[in-house]
Tab-separated table of C-alpha atoms in Angstrom:
chain	number	residue	atom	x	y	z
D	79	MET	CA	-15.285	-30.366	-19.810
D	80	PRO	CA	-16.758	-26.764	-20.040
D	81	ASP	CA	-15.612	-25.899	-16.724
D	82	ALA	CA	-11.829	-26.853	-16.784
D	83	PHE	CA	-9.723	-24.306	-15.522
D	84	GLU	CA	-7.748	-22.433	-18.251
D	85	PRO	CA	-5.064	-20.195	-16.665
D	86	VAL	CA	-4.659	-16.429	-17.806
D	87	ILE	CA	-0.969	-15.942	-18.122
D	88	ILE	CA	0.460	-12.333	-18.800
D	89	GLY	CA	3.505	-12.329	-20.775
D	90	PHE	CA	5.650	-9.251	-20.933
D	91	THR	CA	8.234	-9.568	-23.821
D	92	CYS	CA	11.018	-7.157	-24.997
D	93	ASN	CA	11.076	-5.538	-28.493
D	94	TRP	CA	14.214	-6.673	-29.355
D	95	CYS	CA	14.706	-10.196	-28.540
D	96	SER	CA	11.669	-12.264	-26.855
D	97	TYR	CA	9.135	-10.617	-28.769
D	98	ARG	CA	10.547	-11.524	-32.104
D	99	ALA	CA	11.293	-14.987	-30.674
D	100	ALA	CA	7.395	-15.253	-30.327
D	101	ASP	CA	6.919	-13.915	-33.561
D	102	LEU	CA	9.206	-16.405	-34.925
D	103	ALA	CA	7.212	-19.253	-33.413
D	104	GLY	CA	4.359	-17.923	-35.060
D	105	THR	CA	5.912	-17.648	-38.514
D	106	ALA	CA	7.347	-21.040	-38.142
D	107	ARG	CA	3.786	-22.319	-36.853
D	108	VAL	CA	5.352	-23.721	-33.544
D	109	LYS	CA	2.053	-23.935	-31.419
D	110	TYR	CA	1.616	-23.080	-27.774
D	111	PRO	CA	-1.364	-22.586	-25.804
D	112	PRO	CA	-3.438	-19.451	-26.197
D	113	ASN	CA	-3.409	-18.943	-22.388
D	114	VAL	CA	-0.553	-16.477	-22.550
D	115	ARG	CA	-1.523	-12.642	-23.229
D	116	LEU	CA	1.771	-11.292	-24.841
D	117	ILE	CA	2.298	-7.449	-24.101
D	118	ARG	CA	5.242	-6.198	-25.859
D	119	LEU	CA	7.707	-3.653	-23.884
D	120	MET	CA	10.411	-1.999	-25.470
D	121	CYS	CA	12.937	-3.724	-22.918
D	122	SER	CA	12.559	-6.009	-20.126
D	123	GLY	CA	14.074	-2.887	-18.137
D	124	ARG	CA	10.766	-1.256	-18.571
D	125	LEU	CA	9.205	-3.922	-16.445
D	126	ASP	CA	7.839	-2.200	-13.422
D	127	PRO	CA	6.886	-4.610	-10.564
D	128	THR	CA	3.626	-2.711	-10.738
D	129	PHE	CA	2.667	-4.410	-13.837
D	130	VAL	CA	2.909	-7.783	-12.284
D	131	LEU	CA	0.944	-7.043	-9.009
D	132	LYS	CA	-1.687	-5.335	-11.161
D	133	ALA	CA	-1.797	-8.289	-13.172
D	134	LEU	CA	-1.996	-10.807	-10.156
D	135	SER	CA	-4.433	-8.580	-8.292
D	136	SER	CA	-6.891	-8.013	-11.320
D	137	GLY	CA	-7.321	-11.384	-12.158
D	138	ALA	CA	-4.270	-13.095	-13.922
D	139	ASP	CA	-3.258	-16.601	-12.489
D	140	GLY	CA	0.472	-16.002	-13.673
D	141	VAL	CA	2.830	-13.638	-15.130
D	142	LEU	CA	5.736	-14.587	-17.629
D	143	ILE	CA	8.405	-12.191	-17.984
D	144	THR	CA	10.901	-12.369	-20.904
D	145	GLY	CA	13.915	-10.410	-22.210
D	146	CYS	CA	17.407	-10.770	-23.922
D	147	HIS	CA	19.967	-13.201	-22.645
D	148	PRO	CA	22.100	-11.520	-19.909
D	149	GLY	CA	24.739	-9.617	-21.891
D	150	GLU	CA	22.514	-9.180	-25.126
D	151	CYS	CA	20.370	-6.222	-24.119
D	152	HIS	CA	19.680	-3.561	-26.733
D	153	TYR	CA	20.012	-1.175	-24.172
D	154	ILE	CA	23.079	-2.512	-22.801
D	155	GLU	CA	22.370	-3.921	-19.376
D	156	GLN	CA	18.685	-3.089	-18.624
D	157	ASN	CA	17.681	-6.699	-18.381
D	158	TYR	CA	19.959	-6.995	-15.340
D	159	LYS	CA	17.786	-4.669	-13.941
D	160	ALA	CA	14.746	-7.008	-14.763
D	161	LEU	CA	16.743	-9.866	-13.341
D	162	ARG	CA	17.263	-7.705	-10.043
D	163	ARG	CA	13.492	-6.685	-9.678
D	164	TYR	CA	12.658	-10.176	-10.327
D	165	LEU	CA	14.405	-11.580	-7.683
D	166	LEU	CA	13.162	-8.734	-5.122
D	167	LEU	CA	9.550	-9.308	-6.549
D	168	HIS	CA	9.854	-13.032	-5.604
D	169	ARG	CA	10.862	-12.473	-2.313
D	170	VAL	CA	7.974	-10.174	-1.681
D	171	LEU	CA	5.227	-12.585	-3.212
D	172	GLU	CA	6.623	-15.310	-1.249
D	173	GLN	CA	5.993	-13.284	1.747
D	174	MET	CA	2.378	-12.527	0.417
D	175	GLY	CA	1.720	-16.279	0.199
D	176	ILE	CA	1.919	-16.299	-3.581
D	177	GLU	CA	3.512	-19.560	-5.184
D	178	PRO	CA	6.709	-18.957	-6.897
D	179	GLN	CA	5.867	-20.607	-10.133
D	180	ARG	CA	3.157	-18.093	-10.686
D	181	VAL	CA	5.892	-15.641	-11.738
D	182	LYS	CA	8.606	-16.614	-14.002
D	183	LEU	CA	11.594	-15.027	-15.848
D	184	VAL	CA	12.671	-16.234	-19.208
D	185	TRP	CA	15.608	-15.277	-21.406
D	186	ALA	CA	14.739	-15.890	-24.864
D	187	SER	CA	16.834	-14.467	-28.212
D	188	ALA	CA	15.258	-13.566	-31.262
D	189	ALA	CA	16.142	-17.316	-32.681
D	190	GLU	CA	14.439	-19.005	-29.736
D	191	GLY	CA	11.158	-19.257	-30.782
D	192	VAL	CA	10.783	-23.013	-30.529
D	193	ARG	CA	12.569	-22.512	-26.853
D	194	LEU	CA	10.204	-19.724	-25.932
D	195	ALA	CA	6.950	-21.862	-26.812
D	196	GLN	CA	8.311	-24.622	-24.888
D	197	GLU	CA	8.762	-22.488	-21.974
D	198	ILE	CA	5.453	-20.833	-22.454
D	199	THR	CA	3.795	-24.296	-22.590
D	200	THR	CA	5.651	-25.572	-19.303
D	201	MET	CA	4.916	-22.364	-17.243
D	202	ILE	CA	0.970	-22.961	-18.435
D	203	GLU	CA	1.012	-26.423	-17.177
D	204	GLU	CA	2.559	-25.442	-13.960
D	205	VAL	CA	0.045	-22.876	-13.121
D	206	ARG	CA	-2.741	-25.048	-14.292
D	207	ALA	CA	-1.502	-27.816	-11.595
D	208	LEU	CA	-1.672	-24.775	-9.031
D	209	GLY	CA	-5.004	-23.880	-9.950
D	210	PRO	CA	-6.500	-20.186	-10.026
D	211	LEU	CA	-5.102	-17.556	-8.268
D	212	ARG	CA	-8.751	-15.431	-7.996
D	213	TRP	CA	-6.993	-12.731	-5.851
D	214	PRO	CA	-10.173	-10.994	-4.461
D	215	THR	CA	-9.179	-7.369	-5.338
D	216	ALA	CA	-9.768	-7.841	-8.996
D	217	ALA	CA	-13.181	-5.714	-9.282
D	218	GLN	CA	-11.587	-2.832	-7.437
D	219	ASN	CA	-8.257	-3.079	-9.016
D	220	LYS	CA	-9.417	-2.740	-12.569
D	221	GLY	CA	-9.128	0.694	-13.818
D	222	ARG	CA	-7.585	1.927	-10.375
D	223	GLN	CA	-5.757	5.162	-10.551
D	224	PRO	CA	-3.123	6.715	-8.044
D	225	VAL	CA	-4.688	9.431	-5.930
D	226	MET	CA	-2.997	12.721	-6.983
D	227	ALA	CA	-2.158	15.858	-4.956
D	228	ALA	CA	-4.358	18.939	-5.382
D	229	GLN	CA	-2.726	21.274	-7.503
D	230	GLU	CA	-3.753	24.402	-5.827
D	231	ALA	CA	-4.324	22.894	-2.177
D	232	VAL	CA	-2.501	23.891	0.850
D	233	ARG	CA	0.889	22.152	1.100
Q	207	MET	CA	-17.903	24.935	23.233
Q	208	SER	CA	-20.236	27.101	21.436
Q	209	THR	CA	-23.789	26.008	20.154
Q	210	ASN	CA	-23.970	28.921	17.728
Q	211	GLY	CA	-25.906	27.263	14.906
Q	212	SER	CA	-23.707	29.462	12.203
Q	213	LYS	CA	-20.546	28.096	13.027
Q	214	PRO	CA	-19.673	24.727	10.857
Q	215	LYS	CA	-19.784	21.670	12.642
Q	216	PHE	CA	-16.370	19.454	13.210
Q	217	ALA	CA	-16.143	16.167	13.897
Q	218	MET	CA	-12.983	13.638	14.447
Q	219	TYR	CA	-13.138	9.866	14.867
Q	220	TRP	CA	-10.667	7.190	15.435
Q	221	ALA	CA	-11.050	3.878	13.860
Q	222	ALA	CA	-7.909	1.213	14.103
Q	223	SER	CA	-5.478	3.724	14.908
Q	224	CYS	CA	-2.914	4.789	17.978
Q	225	GLY	CA	-4.428	8.238	18.730
Q	226	GLY	CA	-1.256	9.823	17.379
Q	227	CYS	CA	-3.551	11.793	14.799
Q	228	GLU	CA	-5.550	13.137	17.577
Q	229	ILE	CA	-2.328	14.486	19.170
Q	230	ALA	CA	-1.210	15.905	15.975
Q	231	VAL	CA	-4.460	17.963	15.981
Q	232	LEU	CA	-3.922	18.951	19.436
Q	233	ASN	CA	-0.122	19.884	18.407
Q	234	ILE	CA	-1.384	22.694	15.996
Q	235	HIS	CA	-0.756	24.922	19.248
Q	236	GLU	CA	-2.682	27.852	19.451
Q	237	LYS	CA	-4.507	27.242	16.209
Q	238	ILE	CA	-6.450	25.085	18.352
Q	239	LEU	CA	-8.345	27.882	19.727
Q	240	VAL	CA	-8.914	29.189	15.932
Q	241	LEU	CA	-10.516	25.522	15.527
Q	242	ASP	CA	-12.855	26.156	18.630
Q	243	ALA	CA	-13.588	29.925	17.595
Q	244	ASN	CA	-14.692	28.697	14.121
Q	245	TYR	CA	-16.055	25.455	14.332
Q	246	GLU	CA	-18.456	23.967	16.690
Q	247	VAL	CA	-17.035	20.296	17.586
Q	248	VAL	CA	-19.945	18.101	17.739
Q	249	PHE	CA	-17.964	14.834	17.923
Q	250	TRP	CA	-14.796	13.767	18.964
Q	251	PRO	CA	-14.356	10.726	21.202
Q	252	VAL	CA	-10.834	11.588	22.511
Q	253	ALA	CA	-11.983	15.313	23.564
Q	254	MET	CA	-15.458	14.981	24.493
Q	255	ASP	CA	-18.267	12.943	25.795
Q	256	THR	CA	-20.719	12.440	23.075
Q	257	LYS	CA	-22.213	9.158	22.085
Q	258	TYR	CA	-23.031	7.305	18.609
Q	259	LYS	CA	-26.681	8.002	19.252
Q	260	ASP	CA	-25.798	11.540	19.350
Q	261	VAL	CA	-24.419	11.442	15.779
Q	262	GLU	CA	-27.146	9.124	14.366
Q	263	ALA	CA	-29.766	12.006	15.440
Q	264	MET	CA	-27.974	14.750	13.639
Q	265	PRO	CA	-29.261	15.579	10.336
Q	266	ASP	CA	-27.319	13.956	7.354
Q	267	GLY	CA	-24.862	16.108	5.827
Q	268	SER	CA	-24.713	18.386	8.672
Q	269	ILE	CA	-21.075	17.912	9.781
Q	270	MET	CA	-19.306	20.246	7.658
Q	271	LEU	CA	-15.788	18.386	8.125
Q	272	THR	CA	-14.783	15.178	9.450
Q	273	LEU	CA	-11.207	14.026	9.973
Q	274	PHE	CA	-11.420	10.291	10.054
Q	275	ASN	CA	-8.394	8.481	11.216
Q	276	GLY	CA	-7.518	4.790	11.356
Q	277	GLY	CA	-8.138	1.948	9.363
Q	278	ILE	CA	-11.229	-0.501	9.138
Q	279	ARG	CA	-10.554	-3.375	11.454
Q	280	ASN	CA	-13.942	-4.347	12.576
Q	281	SER	CA	-17.388	-3.960	12.321
Q	282	GLU	CA	-18.084	-1.011	14.461
Q	283	ASN	CA	-15.028	0.961	12.570
Q	284	GLU	CA	-17.149	0.103	9.177
Q	285	GLU	CA	-20.629	1.194	10.924
Q	286	MET	CA	-19.096	4.401	11.968
Q	287	ALA	CA	-17.347	5.066	8.462
Q	288	HIS	CA	-20.887	4.846	6.902
Q	289	LEU	CA	-22.491	6.711	9.543
Q	290	LEU	CA	-20.097	9.661	9.396
Q	291	ARG	CA	-19.950	9.581	5.678
Q	292	ARG	CA	-23.744	10.039	5.683
Q	293	LYS	CA	-23.465	12.912	8.283
Q	294	THR	CA	-20.528	14.582	6.490
Q	295	GLN	CA	-19.960	17.007	3.846
Q	296	TYR	CA	-16.489	17.006	3.520
Q	297	LEU	CA	-14.853	13.285	4.781
Q	298	VAL	CA	-11.231	13.350	5.043
Q	299	ALA	CA	-9.268	10.324	5.273
Q	300	PHE	CA	-6.956	11.751	7.886
Q	301	GLY	CA	-3.600	10.194	8.508
Q	302	SER	CA	-1.701	7.131	7.273
Q	303	CYS	CA	-4.299	4.755	8.666
Q	304	ALA	CA	-7.292	5.925	7.099
Q	305	CYS	CA	-5.723	6.718	3.681
Q	306	GLU	CA	-3.521	3.214	3.459
Q	307	GLY	CA	-3.808	0.982	6.532
Q	308	CYS	CA	-0.649	2.025	8.315
Q	309	ILE	CA	0.800	-0.099	10.999
Q	310	PRO	CA	-2.367	-1.817	11.670
Q	311	GLY	CA	-2.427	-2.974	8.092
Q	312	LEU	CA	0.698	-4.915	8.380
Q	313	ALA	CA	-1.580	-7.365	10.268
Q	314	ASN	CA	-2.885	-8.143	6.467
Q	315	LEU	CA	0.269	-10.542	6.424
Q	316	SER	CA	-1.318	-12.639	9.256
Q	317	THR	CA	-4.632	-14.781	9.533
Q	318	PRO	CA	-6.812	-13.858	12.563
Q	319	GLN	CA	-5.616	-17.033	14.415
Q	320	GLN	CA	-2.069	-15.782	14.267
Q	321	ILE	CA	-2.861	-12.088	15.155
Q	322	PHE	CA	-5.075	-13.818	18.424
Q	323	ASP	CA	-2.182	-16.164	19.276
Q	324	THR	CA	0.552	-13.039	19.324
Q	325	ALA	CA	-1.897	-11.006	21.271
Q	326	TYR	CA	-3.120	-13.525	23.684
Q	327	GLN	CA	-0.599	-16.396	23.989
Q	328	THR	CA	3.031	-15.214	23.623
Q	329	VAL	CA	5.375	-15.637	26.576
Q	330	SER	CA	5.082	-12.081	27.383
Q	331	THR	CA	1.304	-12.457	28.033
Q	332	ASP	CA	-0.093	-13.146	31.298
Q	333	ASN	CA	-3.176	-15.488	30.285
Q	334	PRO	CA	-2.919	-18.715	32.193
Q	335	GLN	CA	-6.536	-19.621	31.077
Q	336	ASN	CA	-6.110	-18.746	27.549
Q	337	VAL	CA	-9.058	-16.428	27.403
Q	338	ARG	CA	-9.884	-15.362	23.953
Q	339	PRO	CA	-12.363	-12.727	22.836
Q	340	GLN	CA	-15.473	-13.957	21.965
Q	341	PHE	CA	-17.808	-12.365	19.516
Q	342	THR	CA	-20.893	-13.381	20.910
Q	343	TRP	CA	-21.451	-14.599	24.441
Q	344	THR	CA	-24.634	-15.544	26.208
Q	345	ALA	CA	-25.149	-13.997	29.597
Q	346	PRO	CA	-27.786	-14.288	32.096
Q	347	GLU	CA	-28.957	-10.727	30.887
Q	348	GLY	CA	-29.067	-11.766	27.460
Q	349	ASP	CA	-26.837	-12.455	24.254
Q	350	LEU	CA	-23.903	-10.095	24.136
Q	351	HIS	CA	-21.964	-8.961	20.964
Q	352	ILE	CA	-18.790	-7.200	20.292
Q	353	PRO	CA	-17.780	-5.805	16.841
Q	354	ALA	CA	-16.690	-8.378	14.406
Q	355	PHE	CA	-13.040	-8.541	13.771
Q	356	TYR	CA	-12.290	-8.424	9.902
Q	357	PRO	CA	-9.383	-10.543	8.867
Q	358	VAL	CA	-8.313	-8.212	6.492
Q	359	LEU	CA	-8.154	-4.437	7.583
Q	360	LYS	CA	-9.411	-1.774	5.052
Q	361	THR	CA	-8.970	1.510	4.248
Q	362	LEU	CA	-11.402	4.286	4.705
Q	363	ASP	CA	-11.846	4.779	0.814
Q	364	GLN	CA	-12.474	0.687	0.667
Q	365	VAL	CA	-15.657	1.409	2.730
Q	366	VAL	CA	-16.914	4.890	1.744
Q	367	PRO	CA	-16.308	7.355	-0.525
Q	368	VAL	CA	-13.721	9.607	0.561
Q	369	ASP	CA	-13.301	13.537	-0.450
Q	370	TYR	CA	-9.783	14.069	0.647
Q	371	TYR	CA	-6.897	12.388	1.654
Q	372	MET	CA	-4.219	13.679	4.343
Q	373	PRO	CA	-1.466	11.398	4.246
Q	374	GLY	CA	1.334	11.184	7.229
Q	375	CYS	CA	1.837	9.181	10.631
Q	376	PRO	CA	0.701	11.595	11.919
Q	377	PRO	CA	0.054	14.628	9.199
Q	378	GLU	CA	2.270	17.612	10.232
Q	379	SER	CA	0.669	19.947	12.557
Q	380	HIS	CA	1.068	23.000	10.250
Q	381	GLN	CA	-0.488	21.435	7.407
Q	382	ILE	CA	-3.363	20.300	9.696
Q	383	ALA	CA	-3.786	23.871	10.506
Q	384	ALA	CA	-3.790	25.028	6.958
Q	385	VAL	CA	-6.292	22.599	5.905
Q	386	LEU	CA	-8.659	23.807	8.624
Q	387	ASP	CA	-8.323	27.396	7.416
Q	388	LEU	CA	-8.732	26.168	3.954
Q	389	ILE	CA	-12.247	24.939	4.514
Q	390	LEU	CA	-12.970	28.029	6.387
Q	391	ALA	CA	-11.766	30.451	3.504
Q	392	ALA	CA	-13.531	28.360	0.987
Q	393	ARG	CA	-16.679	28.938	3.224
Q	394	ARG	CA	-16.076	32.555	3.060
Q	395	GLY	CA	-16.024	32.279	-0.760
Q	396	GLU	CA	-12.223	33.461	-0.421
Q	397	THR	CA	-10.950	30.355	-2.211
Q	398	SER	CA	-12.434	27.327	-3.821
Q	399	LEU	CA	-11.864	23.745	-2.487
Q	400	PRO	CA	-9.669	21.306	-4.538
Q	401	PRO	CA	-11.395	18.568	-6.629
Q	402	LYS	CA	-12.815	15.740	-4.420
Q	403	GLY	CA	-10.658	12.520	-4.095
Q	404	SER	CA	-7.360	14.477	-4.086
Q	405	VAL	CA	-4.545	14.629	-1.559
Q	406	ILE	CA	-4.410	17.819	0.438
Q	407	GLY	CA	-1.950	18.935	3.294
Q	408	ALA	CA	1.033	17.256	1.358
Q	409	GLY	CA	3.384	17.739	-1.519
Q	410	SER	CA	3.469	16.392	-4.929
Q	411	THR	CA	6.707	15.018	-5.426
Q	412	THR	CA	9.286	12.769	-3.383
Q	413	VAL	CA	10.964	13.096	0.027
Q	414	CYS	CA	13.839	13.030	-1.987
Q	415	ASP	CA	13.099	16.062	-3.265
Q	416	GLU	CA	13.026	17.806	-0.030
Q	417	CYS	CA	16.292	15.888	1.340
Q	418	PRO	CA	19.312	17.947	1.898
Q	419	ARG	CA	21.812	15.135	1.712
Q	420	GLN	CA	23.986	14.863	-1.200
Q	421	ARG	CA	22.742	12.410	-4.135
Q	422	ASN	CA	25.368	10.647	-6.748
Q	423	VAL	CA	25.172	7.673	-8.995
Q	424	LYS	CA	23.906	4.920	-6.519
Q	425	THR	CA	25.961	1.581	-6.411
Q	426	ILE	CA	24.506	-0.475	-3.762
Q	427	THR	CA	26.827	-3.871	-2.784
Q	428	ARG	CA	25.011	-4.138	0.630
Q	429	PHE	CA	21.929	-3.235	2.398
Q	430	THR	CA	22.284	-2.755	6.439
Q	431	ARG	CA	20.606	-1.586	9.257
Q	432	ILE	CA	21.228	2.147	10.191
Q	433	GLN	CA	22.642	1.294	13.536
Q	434	ASP	CA	25.503	-1.088	11.559
Q	435	VAL	CA	26.676	1.697	9.696
Q	436	ALA	CA	29.553	3.398	11.584
Q	437	PRO	CA	29.759	6.129	11.185
Q	438	VAL	CA	26.915	7.502	9.303
Q	439	ASP	CA	27.825	10.238	6.641
Q	440	PRO	CA	25.839	13.109	7.763
Q	441	ASP	CA	25.403	14.640	4.412
Q	442	LEU	CA	25.634	11.270	2.044
Q	443	CYS	CA	22.292	10.127	0.712
Q	444	LEU	CA	21.315	7.275	3.442
Q	445	LEU	CA	20.617	4.793	0.395
Q	446	GLU	CA	24.091	5.364	-0.999
Q	447	GLN	CA	25.575	4.022	2.317
Q	448	GLY	CA	23.365	0.968	2.197
Q	449	VAL	CA	20.440	2.138	4.261
Q	450	PRO	CA	17.254	1.113	3.049
Q	451	CYS	CA	15.624	4.747	2.918
Q	452	ASN	CA	12.179	4.833	1.295
Q	453	GLY	CA	12.413	8.372	0.399
Q	454	PRO	CA	12.461	7.857	-3.292
Q	455	ALA	CA	8.730	6.279	-3.542
Q	456	THR	CA	7.062	8.420	-0.526
Q	457	ARG	CA	5.104	11.701	-0.963
Q	458	ASN	CA	7.164	14.641	0.285
Q	459	GLY	CA	5.180	17.194	2.612
Q	460	CYS	CA	7.120	16.321	5.769
Q	461	GLY	CA	10.141	18.442	4.628
Q	462	ALA	CA	12.293	14.899	4.966
Q	463	ARG	CA	12.267	15.325	8.581
Q	464	CYS	CA	13.704	11.995	9.293
Q	465	PRO	CA	16.540	11.715	6.826
Q	466	ARG	CA	17.436	15.488	8.184
Q	467	VAL	CA	18.097	14.146	11.854
Q	468	GLY	CA	19.931	10.840	10.465
Q	469	ALA	CA	17.180	8.234	10.285
Q	470	GLN	CA	16.230	6.622	6.945
Q	471	CYS	CA	12.542	7.447	5.626
Q	472	ILE	CA	10.115	4.757	6.420
Q	473	GLY	CA	7.371	6.029	4.015
Q	474	CYS	CA	4.841	7.462	6.289
Q	475	TYR	CA	3.380	9.653	3.950
Q	476	GLY	CA	2.596	6.864	1.416
Q	477	PRO	CA	2.891	6.729	-2.350
Q	478	ALA	CA	4.514	9.687	-4.208
Q	479	GLU	CA	2.483	11.485	-6.926
Q	480	GLY	CA	1.181	9.094	-9.720
Q	481	VAL	CA	2.495	5.980	-7.890
Q	482	LEU	CA	-0.036	3.061	-7.961
Q	483	ASP	CA	1.378	0.455	-5.673
Q	484	TYR	CA	4.099	2.129	-3.015
Q	485	GLY	CA	6.015	-1.218	-2.406
Q	486	ALA	CA	6.519	-1.723	-6.445
Q	487	ARG	CA	7.869	1.736	-6.782
Q	488	LEU	CA	10.394	1.021	-4.077
Q	489	MET	CA	11.161	-2.337	-5.539
Q	490	THR	CA	12.249	-0.709	-8.676
Q	491	ALA	CA	14.263	1.993	-7.072
Q	492	PHE	CA	16.200	-0.668	-5.147
Q	493	ALA	CA	16.573	-3.100	-7.643
Q	494	SER	CA	17.920	-0.288	-9.952
Q	495	VAL	CA	21.020	0.715	-7.940
Q	496	ILE	CA	22.208	-2.674	-6.909
Q	497	ASP	CA	25.473	-3.249	-8.028
Q	498	ALA	CA	25.314	-6.713	-9.241
Q	499	LYS	CA	24.912	-8.833	-12.368
Q	500	GLU	CA	25.349	-12.582	-10.930
Q	501	PRO	CA	21.970	-13.946	-9.470
Q	502	ALA	CA	23.978	-15.474	-6.470
Q	503	GLU	CA	25.468	-12.098	-5.696
Q	504	ILE	CA	22.168	-10.160	-5.898
Q	505	GLU	CA	20.551	-12.553	-3.573
Q	506	ARG	CA	23.141	-11.788	-1.367
Q	507	ILE	CA	22.637	-8.121	-1.196
Q	508	LEU	CA	18.963	-8.521	-1.040
Q	509	ASP	CA	19.553	-10.593	2.410
Q	510	GLY	CA	20.546	-7.395	3.775
Q	511	ILE	CA	16.630	-6.509	3.955
Q	512	PRO	CA	15.322	-9.425	6.087
Q	513	ASP	CA	11.555	-8.433	6.079
Q	514	LEU	CA	10.776	-7.088	2.596
Q	515	VAL	CA	7.124	-6.500	3.077
Q	516	GLY	CA	7.890	-4.620	6.288
Q	517	GLN	CA	10.263	-2.549	4.297
Q	518	PHE	CA	8.313	-1.817	1.423
Q	519	TYR	CA	4.673	-1.720	2.798
Q	520	ARG	CA	5.083	-0.623	6.286
Q	521	PHE	CA	2.618	1.851	5.976
Q	522	ASN	CA	0.790	0.775	2.814
Q	523	LEU	CA	-0.025	-2.721	2.751
Q	524	ALA	CA	-3.792	-2.532	3.182
Q	525	GLY	CA	-3.739	0.278	0.488
Q	526	SER	CA	-1.586	-1.775	-2.056
Q	527	LEU	CA	-2.447	-3.498	-4.876
Q	528	LEU	CA	-2.655	-6.999	-3.306
Q	529	ARG	CA	-3.707	-5.493	0.060
Q	530	ALA	CA	-3.453	-8.886	2.307
Q	531	SER	CA	-1.602	-12.189	2.116
Q	532	LYS	CA	-3.220	-15.130	0.689
Q	533	ALA	CA	-3.930	-16.770	3.988
Q	534	ALA	CA	-5.561	-13.488	5.066
Q	535	TRP	CA	-7.840	-13.391	2.276
Q	536	ALA	CA	-8.611	-16.958	2.533
Q	537	ALA	CA	-9.732	-16.177	6.268
Q	538	GLN	CA	-12.014	-13.039	4.948
Q	539	GLN	CA	-13.565	-15.231	2.382
Q	540	ALA	CA	-14.471	-17.865	4.987
Q	541	GLN	CA	-15.719	-15.325	7.171
Q	542	GLN	CA	-18.052	-13.977	4.372
Q	543	GLU	CA	-19.317	-17.563	3.635
Q	544	ASP	CA	-20.203	-17.990	7.327
């Protein structure tokens, strides 16, 4: 099946828990599909909803956000910020007509390599069932930069 | 109006907009005389009688400055954007609609069918025969066409390259006057123009930066409408009082006019410096200050903002990363395939 749909999932991991979980899955040779592209952040609290919107509007079919379990954040409580942003963003995406399964939040400790691999696999199958997102702004949004104020201009 | 050929030519055009930008230009008071004394106004539908064919007859690049306000809602708007781009040296996306879609851009949440149902078939509309606009009509005299309605409203820079952006709904009058002066000063060689593609006539930080209200560490336990806060503390940050104020993500330049008089910022000056997606920046800001850790409690607090896209993208939906709802995009693609 040369034309079978392979979802592209952008996965955000935190340096201290979920990235290490993914690493552990690798060292333990736990297999998960290659559809997820992992990006390491220092903390899930660094996750700006812009990243998610940029991914979805630039060609990704889904976004996976991962972080330390509640109460176990390396930066004390920044993963709660990630949780609040996720819940808020979910409501906005719903209003925009984007299926909720396309953006998912998963907590994974550094020991949970197997579980993270399972969660990744589950999400990929869910997104595969939904089909491609193909947001039409992909060409324009790649490399898009914010418009900046003229430094010497009239104010 | 002078026909003196040595004066630079000025044009102003409205696409999908309300006309408030034109009023803002007239609101520069006596400076309007400076405009007339220093520019030759060649095209300005709200103020003078000119035809599109008059613009078509002008040499390319002959208009020095065009203030283009309004979003691109239909094929007429797009045609005028291309025409004025060709004729103009400095094309300014003037006001929130041209910069980022503004209120007309909120229709990007809906399909054309939903938009027309609302416009022609609600209880407050007297339309017993359910008359709807027809884009082509065969009359005895021949086929008539009206401009095609686009399912997804576009910003000016999504259609043609833009030289400068002037945000605001509408832009503040003193800044309009300053921009008119700037172009003249640059023409006399007294100053140089800022790099193309930049924002002019606005600040480079946020509305909060100009807001005199006192700010503390924010811990929000509820969001509510401002009329339900009684009494509103006149000196305290509105966001801290649970009023969803868009100041943290909004470009300054207005002098924080709304929060100064007790109304929350609704974001008409668009994304602050360095902000790619206005709504995402606001989501970051609001979610950061919610004082809750349990999902159920967080959801309860979020219930206080019933229309999130309306709150976060009131002026910016067409200029955001997603630009329109999935349903509106589907209608747009169906139109393109026709």
